[in-house]
């Protein structure tokens, strides 16, 4: 959406081969640089989360986005303020680009009561529903219909114009919720963009045990929605396809299904060594690291210098270290301060058993 | 004029649609057709665009209602039969019921469940699932047993900020009538003494209120004064009213049409035993449906669920201990 927060141009090292005065960058270059910076921020944040996990600082699991930053960032930058985004486990980049702050991500992962989930939920289950950033529940496929409902509500309220993006993995497409969700969106012709990261595995299960169609995008026609394929390792292609899909949805062409092929470059979670991943896949085009591919694009087209890249990574690291230092000073959640109620209506809380005197 | 239980549901929905622009209805066949039971008859015509036909996708129906609630609307979901809420269970208990606790954003939505047996309904069109929903944190569960309550409680449910599981009883739809709609409602979450008595308390809800009242009438002929408590709301449970009644009578029989393992009657017995054992003159008892799927044939169906006669028999046994 916006430029990476706190990635100010002043901190960019000078003297590189970036375009000098008078050599204004094209809009495409600008967008690509911006998306790349979200990717770097996500990668560095993921690396930090992994090290916190190894250091025993994180309760529960840590799920990384490595290898999916290009696709995810492309979603985040294609959406506008006021749109709806339902990210999934590998969308650190998209979340940041959509407006999540590093601090709120860290607060949720570290279980801070000052985070948006107030230590009641953790890791990837975070968001701000009122700002259109949905906090996923674990049950795969379940967020699609929620996005549909938000879009439907805006139509009923006479507030059209926004787009809702929902993310899913290859494994998530085998759920009933996926089918119900995309079909519902199609019937109502909602401006939904369903982004499927076909990363070859669902935990340890390869795609051949998940679906029998040639490509998941073939399903689009069966649902009566427009389908798009993208190379998920290629930032420029992801940005082009996502911008197109979001534009079509916004202009009233109904739901869009984007299928991006790539490889998960990490375990399912940090507890998983992913020894089951086929080495041939790692060597294939799918196994390319999208971050490196993006760097080659930026350098190759003269849109950034190696010094720019180093500077941006440095900025990202500094931003994350600063946020972490702040978050680590947060108080711990206190069970005695917890309301222990899941009901909003005062006076309608089941008071049994009564609290001990 | 007389109003049926079903008509009261329709009128309550018409009223909230008219009074609250945030309300819309979403469910299968609810639009021009007026719903499988006609609980939304003419509403699509009266409120264009706000009574929306849904595909047979209970997961997505509830999911979309949650999304609409997040955006500030007040959806009423009609599930065609309570039994078919099961494919939507995940969205109800994991998404709707957890949203407020996880995020502080309330999830005001009403899920209408046409519940309970009618003869010939069989295993998949007769279920009473209130215990499943009451078990999960984050939901309110209502089970009105009168025309007045179904009207006022549905209006109340729409006004609440929490997801409400609204268990209507299909057996009451056409046969239960009242002279007029209520002007005032009982306080939210309060049980009602449906019949006062001093020898024993029958605690029940929904269609079983009428079986319990008939059992009380039968026992009155034998000289017993039976108090009947209509819970109305199952979660939260009005334990105070139940306990006060047991304090008066010293005997408890909890009556439910749902299955026996766990559930509302077990919860009533557990609470009374834990907090009011000293009030009891005899062990607390409960009566439920048999622990099998709900049978199809009227002969079997009538023997599967508690009836006035089986309730009276259970009460008699408890009265004699
Ligand atoms: C309905 C459901 N079943 C099982 C799980 C447990 N689970 C969590 S992630 C996962 C694999 C998901 O694979 P995929 O959809 O391909 O996404 P990826 O992890 O590859 O990004 C599983 C099985 C779940 N979250 N939801
Ligand atoms: Mg996968």
XYZ file of C-alpha atoms and ligand atoms in Angstrom:
705
model
C 0.000 0.000 0.000
C 2.361 2.687 1.227
C 6.077 2.944 1.303
C 7.691 0.748 3.921
C 7.337 2.473 7.216
C 10.561 3.936 8.542
C 12.509 2.893 5.444
C 13.442 6.464 4.837
C 15.402 7.513 1.804
C 17.868 9.360 4.005
C 19.173 6.127 5.402
C 19.883 4.824 1.940
C 23.654 4.582 1.401
C 24.823 7.076 -1.155
C 27.183 6.615 -4.047
C 25.505 3.655 -5.689
C 24.487 3.337 -9.271
C 20.866 4.146 -8.630
C 19.398 6.642 -11.012
C 20.732 10.084 -10.417
C 18.813 13.351 -10.609
C 16.939 13.702 -13.828
C 16.745 9.964 -14.348
C 13.301 9.587 -12.834
C 12.408 5.978 -12.224
C 9.418 4.603 -14.017
C 6.332 3.851 -12.010
C 6.994 0.167 -12.532
C 10.470 0.522 -11.081
C 9.123 2.435 -8.123
C 6.491 -0.150 -7.369
C 8.973 -2.957 -7.745
C 11.429 -1.328 -5.388
C 8.684 -0.754 -2.871
C 7.415 -4.340 -3.097
C 10.941 -5.653 -2.810
C 11.446 -3.695 0.375
C 8.365 -5.303 1.883
C 9.841 -8.647 0.881
C 13.101 -7.894 2.626
C 11.320 -6.637 5.708
C 9.326 -9.876 5.797
C 12.382 -12.067 5.263
C 14.353 -10.323 7.987
C 11.366 -10.484 10.330
C 10.990 -14.190 9.603
C 14.689 -14.757 10.293
C 14.292 -12.926 13.580
C 11.261 -15.003 14.517
C 13.179 -18.175 13.693
C 16.017 -17.168 15.949
C 13.650 -16.187 18.749
C 12.000 -19.590 18.339
C 15.330 -21.398 18.533
C 16.164 -19.355 21.605
C 12.988 -20.597 23.283
C 11.455 -17.132 23.350
C 8.273 -18.015 21.467
C 5.415 -20.101 22.795
C 3.973 -22.534 20.293
C 4.843 -22.671 16.623
C 6.554 -20.360 14.205
C 5.513 -20.490 10.551
C 7.646 -18.750 8.006
C 6.939 -17.276 4.605
C 10.337 -18.019 3.039
C 9.957 -18.378 -0.709
C 6.545 -16.734 -0.807
C 7.474 -13.118 -0.223
C 7.111 -12.080 -3.863
C 3.579 -13.378 -4.197
C 2.515 -12.093 -0.808
C 4.038 -8.637 -1.233
C 2.395 -8.412 -4.656
C -1.008 -8.899 -3.016
C -0.318 -6.307 -0.359
C 0.782 -3.653 -2.844
C -2.070 -4.395 -5.249
C -4.663 -3.665 -2.559
C -5.653 -0.172 -1.513
C -6.493 1.387 1.788
C -10.044 0.372 2.668
C -9.762 -3.002 0.950
C -10.021 -6.312 2.785
C -7.194 -8.772 3.249
C -7.383 -12.264 4.716
C -3.786 -13.466 4.799
C -2.709 -16.948 5.739
C 0.358 -18.454 7.348
C 2.914 -17.435 4.716
C 1.890 -13.845 4.193
C 4.262 -11.862 6.354
C 5.151 -9.666 3.377
C 1.563 -9.043 2.335
C 0.482 -8.231 5.877
C 3.254 -5.651 6.240
C 2.481 -4.147 2.859
C -1.208 -3.951 3.757
C -0.489 -2.020 6.932
C 0.433 -4.368 9.727
C 3.303 -3.008 11.781
C 6.383 -4.991 12.723
C 5.597 -4.276 16.358
C 2.129 -5.819 16.221
C 3.500 -8.889 14.457
C 6.166 -9.289 17.126
C 3.711 -8.611 19.944
C 1.439 -11.374 18.738
C 4.275 -13.849 18.274
C 5.734 -13.032 21.681
C 2.343 -13.103 23.418
C 2.296 -9.483 24.520
C -0.946 -8.204 26.061
C -0.372 -4.972 24.129
C -0.639 -6.686 20.754
C -3.848 -6.814 18.736
C -4.639 -10.317 20.009
C -3.695 -9.449 23.615
C -1.903 -12.781 24.163
C -5.185 -14.599 23.647
C -4.081 -15.770 20.245
C -0.638 -16.026 18.754
C 1.709 -16.289 15.795
C -0.055 -15.997 12.428
C -3.511 -15.610 13.994
C -3.456 -11.876 14.148
C -5.225 -8.952 12.578
C -7.535 -5.992 12.983
C -10.929 -6.870 11.535
C -12.185 -3.289 11.669
C -9.269 -2.233 9.466
C -10.005 -4.944 6.941
C -7.089 -7.092 8.062
C -8.663 -10.368 9.117
C -7.168 -12.517 11.856
C -7.195 -15.992 10.348
C -8.610 -18.887 12.253
C -6.575 -22.042 11.773
C -9.236 -23.914 9.852
C -8.094 -23.670 6.272
C -10.553 -22.178 3.818
C -12.714 -20.627 6.525
C -11.701 -17.037 5.838
C -12.963 -16.928 2.255
C -16.638 -16.747 3.183
C -15.892 -14.105 5.819
C -14.338 -11.903 3.148
C -17.384 -12.597 0.980
C -19.647 -11.461 3.785
C -17.707 -8.237 4.269
C -17.938 -7.504 0.545
C -21.621 -8.387 0.524
C -22.219 -6.089 3.490
C -20.502 -3.197 1.754
C -22.703 -3.754 -1.259
C -25.835 -3.821 0.934
C -24.682 -0.677 2.698
C -24.140 1.062 -0.611
C -20.371 1.221 -0.180
C -19.058 -0.652 -3.197
C -15.604 -0.186 -4.669
C -13.468 -2.256 -2.356
C -11.775 -5.530 -3.155
C -11.237 -8.445 -0.785
C -8.260 -10.732 -1.128
C -8.118 -14.128 0.546
C -5.083 -16.391 0.568
C -4.921 -20.151 0.561
C -2.393 -22.922 0.016
C -2.581 -25.853 -2.372
C -3.679 -28.055 0.524
C -6.380 -25.603 1.565
C -8.069 -26.024 -1.810
C -9.129 -29.525 -0.790
C -11.459 -28.229 1.910
C -15.202 -27.893 1.605
C -14.864 -24.309 2.802
C -12.801 -23.456 -0.273
C -15.481 -24.839 -2.554
C -18.319 -23.167 -0.702
C -16.457 -19.895 -0.471
C -15.452 -19.500 -4.103
C -18.833 -20.706 -5.295
C -20.600 -18.232 -3.033
C -18.423 -15.396 -4.300
C -19.176 -16.420 -7.876
C -22.937 -16.507 -7.328
C -22.894 -13.061 -5.768
C -20.274 -11.816 -8.266
C -18.246 -10.373 -5.435
C -14.978 -8.500 -5.923
C -12.999 -11.336 -4.335
C -9.433 -12.157 -5.317
C -8.574 -15.656 -4.161
C -4.843 -16.192 -4.197
C -3.617 -19.757 -4.106
C 0.025 -20.336 -3.279
C 0.687 -23.702 -4.868
C 3.923 -24.360 -3.017
C 4.027 -28.094 -3.799
C 3.401 -29.289 -0.260
C 0.769 -29.158 2.410
C 2.895 -29.900 5.459
C 4.473 -33.133 4.153
C 1.808 -33.987 1.576
C 2.781 -33.405 -2.056
C 0.200 -31.927 -4.396
C -0.353 -35.277 -6.156
C -2.093 -36.447 -2.975
C -4.100 -33.238 -2.821
C -5.721 -32.866 -6.230
C -5.826 -34.654 -9.556
C -6.401 -31.777 -11.934
C -3.488 -30.581 -14.057
C -3.477 -27.116 -12.586
C -5.600 -25.648 -9.845
C -6.361 -22.734 -12.127
C -8.414 -25.122 -14.271
C -10.983 -25.037 -11.512
C -11.729 -21.364 -12.133
C -13.887 -22.035 -15.176
C -15.870 -24.627 -13.234
C -16.780 -22.010 -10.681
C -17.499 -19.376 -13.277
C -14.671 -17.121 -12.162
C -11.662 -15.747 -14.003
C -8.420 -17.644 -13.433
C -4.836 -16.423 -13.650
C -1.517 -18.250 -13.416
C 1.654 -16.710 -12.109
C 5.231 -17.750 -11.524
C 5.354 -17.216 -7.789
C 9.110 -16.824 -7.787
C 9.013 -13.795 -10.069
C 8.122 -10.553 -8.323
C 7.369 -8.640 -11.500
C 5.050 -11.315 -12.786
C 3.297 -11.610 -9.432
C 2.813 -7.854 -9.325
C 1.482 -7.750 -12.859
C -0.949 -10.634 -12.339
C -2.169 -9.406 -8.960
C -2.611 -5.827 -10.151
C -4.619 -7.141 -13.088
C -6.763 -9.452 -10.937
C -7.443 -6.786 -8.322
C -8.285 -4.296 -11.080
C -10.709 -6.696 -12.704
C -12.409 -7.428 -9.402
C -12.690 -3.735 -8.650
C -14.171 -2.982 -12.030
C -17.017 -5.428 -11.524
C -15.762 -8.509 -13.347
C -16.488 -10.745 -10.374
C -14.199 -13.060 -8.443
C -10.668 -13.703 -9.624
C -8.637 -16.807 -8.873
C -4.868 -16.456 -8.960
C -2.730 -19.582 -8.787
C 0.964 -18.998 -8.237
C 3.427 -21.865 -8.433
C 6.450 -21.817 -6.176
C 8.211 -23.893 -3.527
C 8.064 -23.525 0.222
C 11.689 -22.786 1.139
C 11.338 -23.756 4.771
C 9.719 -26.387 6.911
C 5.988 -26.314 7.436
C 6.883 -24.704 10.745
C 10.218 -24.152 12.381
C 9.852 -27.519 14.113
C 9.933 -29.252 10.718
C 13.172 -29.999 8.844
C 11.209 -30.666 5.627
C 13.445 -33.627 4.795
C 10.610 -34.955 2.664
C 10.923 -32.198 0.051
C 12.020 -33.666 -3.283
C 15.594 -32.455 -4.020
C 14.722 -32.229 -7.706
C 12.111 -29.607 -6.880
C 14.661 -27.570 -4.989
C 16.906 -27.614 -8.049
C 14.070 -26.715 -10.413
C 12.849 -23.275 -11.436
C 10.234 -23.525 -8.720
C 12.967 -23.731 -6.118
C 14.381 -20.306 -6.951
C 14.453 -17.879 -4.061
C 12.083 -15.089 -5.027
C 14.147 -12.602 -3.077
C 17.215 -13.302 -5.199
C 15.149 -13.257 -8.363
C 13.794 -9.854 -7.382
C 17.310 -8.600 -6.690
C 18.430 -9.737 -10.127
C 15.511 -7.882 -11.664
C 16.273 -4.708 -9.745
C 19.966 -4.764 -10.535
C 19.525 -6.028 -14.092
C 17.124 -3.247 -14.985
C 19.094 -0.599 -13.239
C 16.317 0.005 -10.748
C 18.618 -0.424 -7.759
C 22.278 -0.868 -6.949
C 23.861 -3.469 -4.706
C 24.393 -0.642 -2.266
C 20.669 0.112 -2.354
C 19.912 -3.516 -1.598
C 22.357 -3.608 1.291
C 20.937 -0.363 2.610
C 17.385 -1.585 2.505
C 18.288 -4.781 4.287
C 20.119 -2.733 6.880
C 17.070 -0.501 7.304
C 14.846 -3.541 7.724
C 17.137 -4.994 10.347
C 17.287 -1.724 12.228
C 13.514 -1.361 12.116
C 12.979 -4.870 13.442
C 15.606 -4.545 16.164
C 14.014 -1.294 17.325
C 10.536 -2.822 17.368
C 11.790 -5.898 19.186
C 13.549 -3.812 21.821
C 10.284 -1.965 22.425
C 8.132 -5.092 22.476
C 10.472 -6.887 24.840
C 9.741 -4.222 27.418
C 6.005 -5.016 27.273
C 4.367 -6.436 30.396
C 3.465 -10.113 30.539
C -0.184 -11.095 30.307
C -1.680 -11.365 33.778
C -4.308 -14.058 34.388
C -5.715 -11.944 37.219
C -6.321 -9.031 34.859
C -7.935 -11.256 32.234
C -11.709 -10.851 31.934
C -12.208 -14.546 31.187
C -15.322 -13.886 29.200
C -16.069 -14.613 25.574
C -19.433 -12.825 25.672
C -19.816 -9.140 24.849
C -23.290 -8.679 26.366
C -22.871 -7.679 29.971
C -25.363 -9.461 32.159
C -25.563 -12.463 29.844
C -22.417 -14.228 30.951
C -22.864 -17.669 32.326
C -21.599 -17.235 35.846
C -20.932 -20.876 36.600
C -18.944 -21.958 38.385
C -18.782 -18.857 40.525
C -15.239 -17.619 41.020
C -13.676 -18.769 44.289
C -14.296 -16.308 47.098
C -56.770 -12.488 16.319
C -54.541 -15.424 17.044
C -50.861 -15.830 16.216
C -48.956 -19.063 15.747
C -45.400 -19.653 16.930
C -44.276 -19.611 13.287
C -46.202 -16.436 12.526
C -44.578 -14.817 15.553
C -41.142 -15.663 14.113
C -42.115 -14.097 10.807
C -43.547 -11.002 12.484
C -40.491 -10.584 14.679
C -38.289 -10.687 11.594
C -40.531 -8.244 9.760
C -40.298 -5.912 12.728
C -36.511 -5.975 13.022
C -36.163 -5.551 9.261
C -38.443 -2.532 9.439
C -36.840 -0.989 12.505
C -33.174 -1.745 11.994
C -31.548 -1.074 8.618
C -28.603 -3.254 9.646
C -30.712 -6.417 9.586
C -30.808 -8.819 6.658
C -31.834 -12.463 6.321
C -29.688 -15.070 4.610
C -30.570 -18.714 4.073
C -31.756 -21.350 1.656
C -35.076 -20.623 -0.066
C -35.776 -17.663 2.224
C -36.365 -15.187 -0.608
C -39.357 -15.165 -2.920
C -40.252 -18.697 -1.807
C -40.535 -17.581 1.813
C -38.523 -20.360 3.444
C -39.038 -24.089 3.859
C -41.439 -23.386 6.741
C -42.587 -19.997 5.454
C -40.945 -18.133 8.305
C -39.866 -15.458 5.803
C -43.039 -15.381 3.739
C -43.461 -12.067 1.883
C -40.412 -10.593 3.568
C -38.333 -10.488 0.372
C -41.119 -8.517 -1.263
C -41.512 -6.167 1.675
C -37.781 -5.653 2.122
C -36.203 -5.858 -1.321
C -32.553 -6.919 -1.369
C -32.514 -7.769 2.327
C -33.791 -11.340 2.274
C -31.185 -13.247 0.335
C -31.297 -16.781 -1.035
C -28.156 -18.750 -0.263
C -26.614 -21.804 -1.910
C -26.573 -25.073 0.045
C -23.369 -24.073 1.772
C -23.855 -23.808 5.514
C -20.173 -23.137 6.108
C -20.177 -20.232 3.671
C -23.580 -18.987 4.837
C -22.383 -18.606 8.403
C -18.960 -17.389 7.268
C -20.522 -14.633 5.194
C -22.828 -13.661 8.043
C -19.760 -13.261 10.258
C -18.136 -11.019 7.657
C -21.289 -8.933 7.423
C -21.421 -8.658 11.218
C -17.828 -7.395 11.248
C -18.929 -4.702 8.792
C -21.680 -3.572 11.171
C -24.710 -5.450 9.858
C -27.013 -7.701 11.911
C -27.529 -10.875 9.904
C -30.224 -13.401 10.673
C -29.247 -16.774 9.260
C -31.987 -19.293 8.652
C -30.599 -22.813 8.679
C -33.241 -24.915 6.946
C -33.230 -27.585 9.653
C -31.110 -27.469 12.819
C -29.531 -30.724 11.656
C -27.911 -28.875 8.740
C -26.068 -26.511 11.017
C -23.478 -29.264 11.361
C -21.703 -28.395 8.090
C -21.605 -24.823 9.411
C -20.452 -25.867 12.874
C -16.872 -24.827 12.272
C -17.780 -21.263 11.322
C -20.204 -21.001 14.236
C -17.983 -22.278 17.011
C -14.521 -21.401 15.741
C -15.118 -18.150 13.918
C -18.280 -16.479 15.240
C -17.859 -17.638 18.819
C -14.183 -16.719 19.099
C -14.155 -13.355 17.342
C -15.037 -11.110 20.266
C -12.680 -12.852 22.641
C -9.808 -12.877 20.195
C -10.155 -9.371 18.793
C -12.581 -7.362 20.924
C -14.783 -6.944 17.844
C -18.268 -8.293 18.596
C -20.035 -10.665 16.243
C -23.763 -9.845 16.390
C -25.580 -12.489 14.415
C -28.572 -14.722 14.945
C -28.640 -18.294 13.695
C -32.164 -19.663 13.586
C -32.307 -23.426 14.016
C -35.632 -25.125 13.313
C -35.120 -27.874 15.861
C -36.716 -30.920 17.316
C -38.789 -33.816 16.245
C -41.964 -33.928 14.303
C -43.286 -37.359 13.561
C -41.910 -38.628 10.251
C -38.885 -36.327 10.424
C -36.401 -39.108 10.985
C -32.751 -39.000 12.041
C -31.715 -35.925 10.031
C -34.643 -33.540 10.277
C -35.380 -33.753 14.003
C -32.304 -32.967 16.009
C -31.990 -30.775 19.089
C -28.415 -29.505 19.032
C -28.544 -26.857 21.735
C -26.127 -28.707 24.003
C -23.395 -28.718 21.354
C -23.620 -24.973 20.948
C -24.017 -24.244 24.643
C -20.843 -26.231 25.227
C -18.753 -23.841 23.159
C -17.661 -20.544 24.719
C -18.759 -17.358 22.998
C -22.321 -18.222 22.036
C -25.681 -17.408 23.588
C -28.299 -20.134 23.225
C -32.022 -19.471 23.322
C -34.824 -22.037 23.199
C -38.208 -20.297 23.428
C -41.185 -22.497 24.183
C -44.048 -20.023 23.782
C -45.401 -17.760 21.063
C -44.742 -14.700 23.197
C -41.150 -15.733 23.885
C -40.288 -16.684 20.338
C -41.376 -13.205 19.275
C -39.753 -11.135 21.983
C -36.617 -13.259 22.246
C -35.940 -13.138 18.516
C -36.137 -9.356 18.619
C -33.885 -9.369 21.667
C -31.426 -11.776 19.970
C -30.997 -9.416 17.030
C -30.260 -6.531 19.378
C -27.519 -8.408 21.243
C -23.857 -8.003 20.336
C -23.097 -11.727 20.557
C -23.786 -14.620 18.218
C -27.086 -16.179 19.270
C -28.118 -19.743 18.514
C -31.878 -19.464 18.308
C -33.469 -22.896 18.709
C -37.040 -22.838 17.456
C -39.163 -25.934 17.828
C -40.804 -27.203 14.665
C -43.518 -29.043 16.564
C -44.721 -25.701 17.882
C -44.690 -23.919 14.523
C -48.297 -24.424 13.503
C -50.079 -25.683 16.596
C -48.985 -23.337 19.322
C -51.084 -20.191 19.296
C -51.422 -17.055 21.369
C -54.130 -14.416 21.353
C -51.747 -11.583 20.735
C -48.096 -10.664 20.538
C -46.486 -9.520 23.769
C -45.921 -5.841 24.408
C -43.271 -6.359 27.039
C -40.668 -9.077 27.308
C -39.269 -10.832 30.345
C -35.790 -9.619 31.329
C -33.021 -11.020 29.132
C -31.607 -14.303 30.330
C -34.295 -14.975 32.930
C -36.134 -18.247 33.350
C -39.892 -18.247 33.923
C -42.087 -20.152 36.326
C -44.547 -21.656 33.869
C -46.607 -23.274 36.619
C -46.147 -22.835 40.350
C -46.088 -25.825 42.708
C -44.499 -27.001 45.925
C -43.877 -30.754 45.623
C -41.372 -30.970 42.810
C -39.583 -28.815 40.213
C -39.590 -29.772 36.548
C -36.905 -27.766 34.730
C -37.278 -27.724 30.981
C -37.387 -25.628 27.806
C -38.764 -25.414 24.288
C -41.469 -27.926 23.283
C -40.887 -29.952 26.448
C -42.408 -27.087 28.439
C -45.783 -28.221 27.116
C -45.150 -31.888 27.850
C -44.035 -30.946 31.351
C -47.133 -28.792 31.884
C -49.344 -31.673 30.768
C -47.477 -34.021 33.125
C -48.009 -31.527 35.959
C -51.708 -31.461 35.144
C -51.835 -35.257 35.217
C -50.076 -35.313 38.581
C -52.354 -32.615 39.958
C -55.190 -35.113 39.666
C -53.161 -37.308 42.010
C -52.743 -34.489 44.496
C -49.198 -33.348 43.584
C -48.392 -29.712 43.002
C -45.657 -29.606 40.410
C -43.675 -26.470 39.589
C -42.540 -26.095 35.993
C -39.555 -23.856 35.202
C -39.184 -22.794 31.568
C -35.512 -21.940 31.125
C -36.078 -19.897 27.913
C -32.366 -19.170 27.626
C -29.947 -22.103 27.922
C -26.780 -20.104 27.904
C -26.458 -18.325 30.177
C -28.439 -20.618 32.471
C -30.586 -18.868 35.045
C -29.329 -21.025 37.885
C -30.842 -18.657 40.473
C -34.427 -19.277 39.393
C -33.817 -23.028 39.280
C -32.204 -23.042 42.711
C -34.975 -20.931 44.233
C -37.561 -23.328 42.851
C -35.724 -26.381 44.178
C -35.478 -24.636 47.543
C -39.295 -24.468 47.531
C -39.956 -28.019 46.341
C -36.966 -30.133 47.457
C -37.208 -32.271 44.346
C -35.814 -31.891 40.820
C -36.569 -33.515 37.503
C -34.810 -31.958 34.493
C -36.548 -32.652 31.195
C -34.977 -32.383 27.746
C -35.793 -33.542 24.256
C -32.103 -33.777 23.388
C -29.922 -36.802 23.978
C -28.982 -37.832 27.505
C -25.175 -37.770 27.509
C -24.064 -34.407 28.842
C -26.277 -31.561 27.792
C -28.730 -29.180 29.372
C -30.418 -31.585 31.791
C -27.044 -32.878 32.978
C -25.904 -29.318 33.516
C -29.019 -28.517 35.566
C -28.574 -31.606 37.737
C -24.866 -30.904 38.186
C -25.457 -27.318 39.268
C -28.248 -28.153 41.655
C -26.237 -31.017 43.135
C -23.114 -28.899 43.508
C -24.742 -25.819 44.989
C -28.035 -27.029 46.392
C -27.611 -30.574 47.619
C -28.863 -29.441 51.019
C -32.080 -28.235 49.375
C -32.905 -31.667 47.993
C -35.096 -34.245 49.699
C -34.422 -36.835 46.988
C -31.702 -37.463 44.386
C -32.028 -35.077 41.424
C -33.325 -36.775 38.288
C -33.453 -36.147 34.586
C -35.252 -37.509 31.568
C -34.164 -37.206 27.957
C -34.590 -38.782 24.553
C -33.206 -42.267 24.073
C -29.558 -42.562 23.107
C -30.174 -43.462 19.467
C -30.700 -41.454 16.309
C -34.240 -40.118 16.066
C -36.577 -42.722 14.543
C -38.832 -42.124 11.584
C -42.064 -43.961 12.332
C -44.530 -42.143 14.629
C -44.774 -45.134 16.974
C -41.034 -45.182 17.499
C -40.661 -41.421 17.460
C -43.276 -40.925 20.179
C -41.443 -43.414 22.385
C -38.030 -41.924 21.682
C -38.590 -38.514 23.210
C -40.035 -37.725 26.633
C -43.807 -37.251 26.672
C -46.232 -35.998 29.284
C -46.797 -39.597 30.251
C -43.144 -40.620 30.588
C -42.378 -37.369 32.397
C -45.251 -37.979 34.820
C -44.001 -41.527 35.401
C -40.461 -40.310 36.115
C -41.834 -37.600 38.388
C -43.971 -40.091 40.268
C -40.950 -42.276 40.943
C -38.997 -39.292 42.226
C -41.919 -38.121 44.339
C -42.098 -41.485 46.011
C -38.406 -41.594 47.026
C -9.149 -27.649 8.094
C -7.742 -27.844 8.549
N -7.212 -29.082 8.604
C -5.939 -29.257 9.012
C -5.164 -28.208 9.373
C -3.731 -28.420 9.866
N -2.817 -27.776 8.900
C -2.334 -26.560 9.113
S -1.414 -25.985 7.840
C -1.596 -27.447 6.999
C -0.988 -27.588 5.655
C -1.501 -26.535 4.752
O -0.990 -26.702 3.470
P -1.282 -25.651 2.358
O -2.721 -25.301 2.337
O -0.698 -26.173 1.098
O -0.522 -24.338 2.855
P 1.053 -24.187 3.097
O 1.349 -24.641 4.490
O 1.741 -25.016 2.086
O 1.322 -22.741 2.942
C -2.382 -28.332 7.725
C -2.734 -29.694 7.282
C -5.783 -26.942 9.347
N -5.123 -25.839 9.741
N -7.040 -26.779 8.909
Mg 1.143 -25.837 0.281
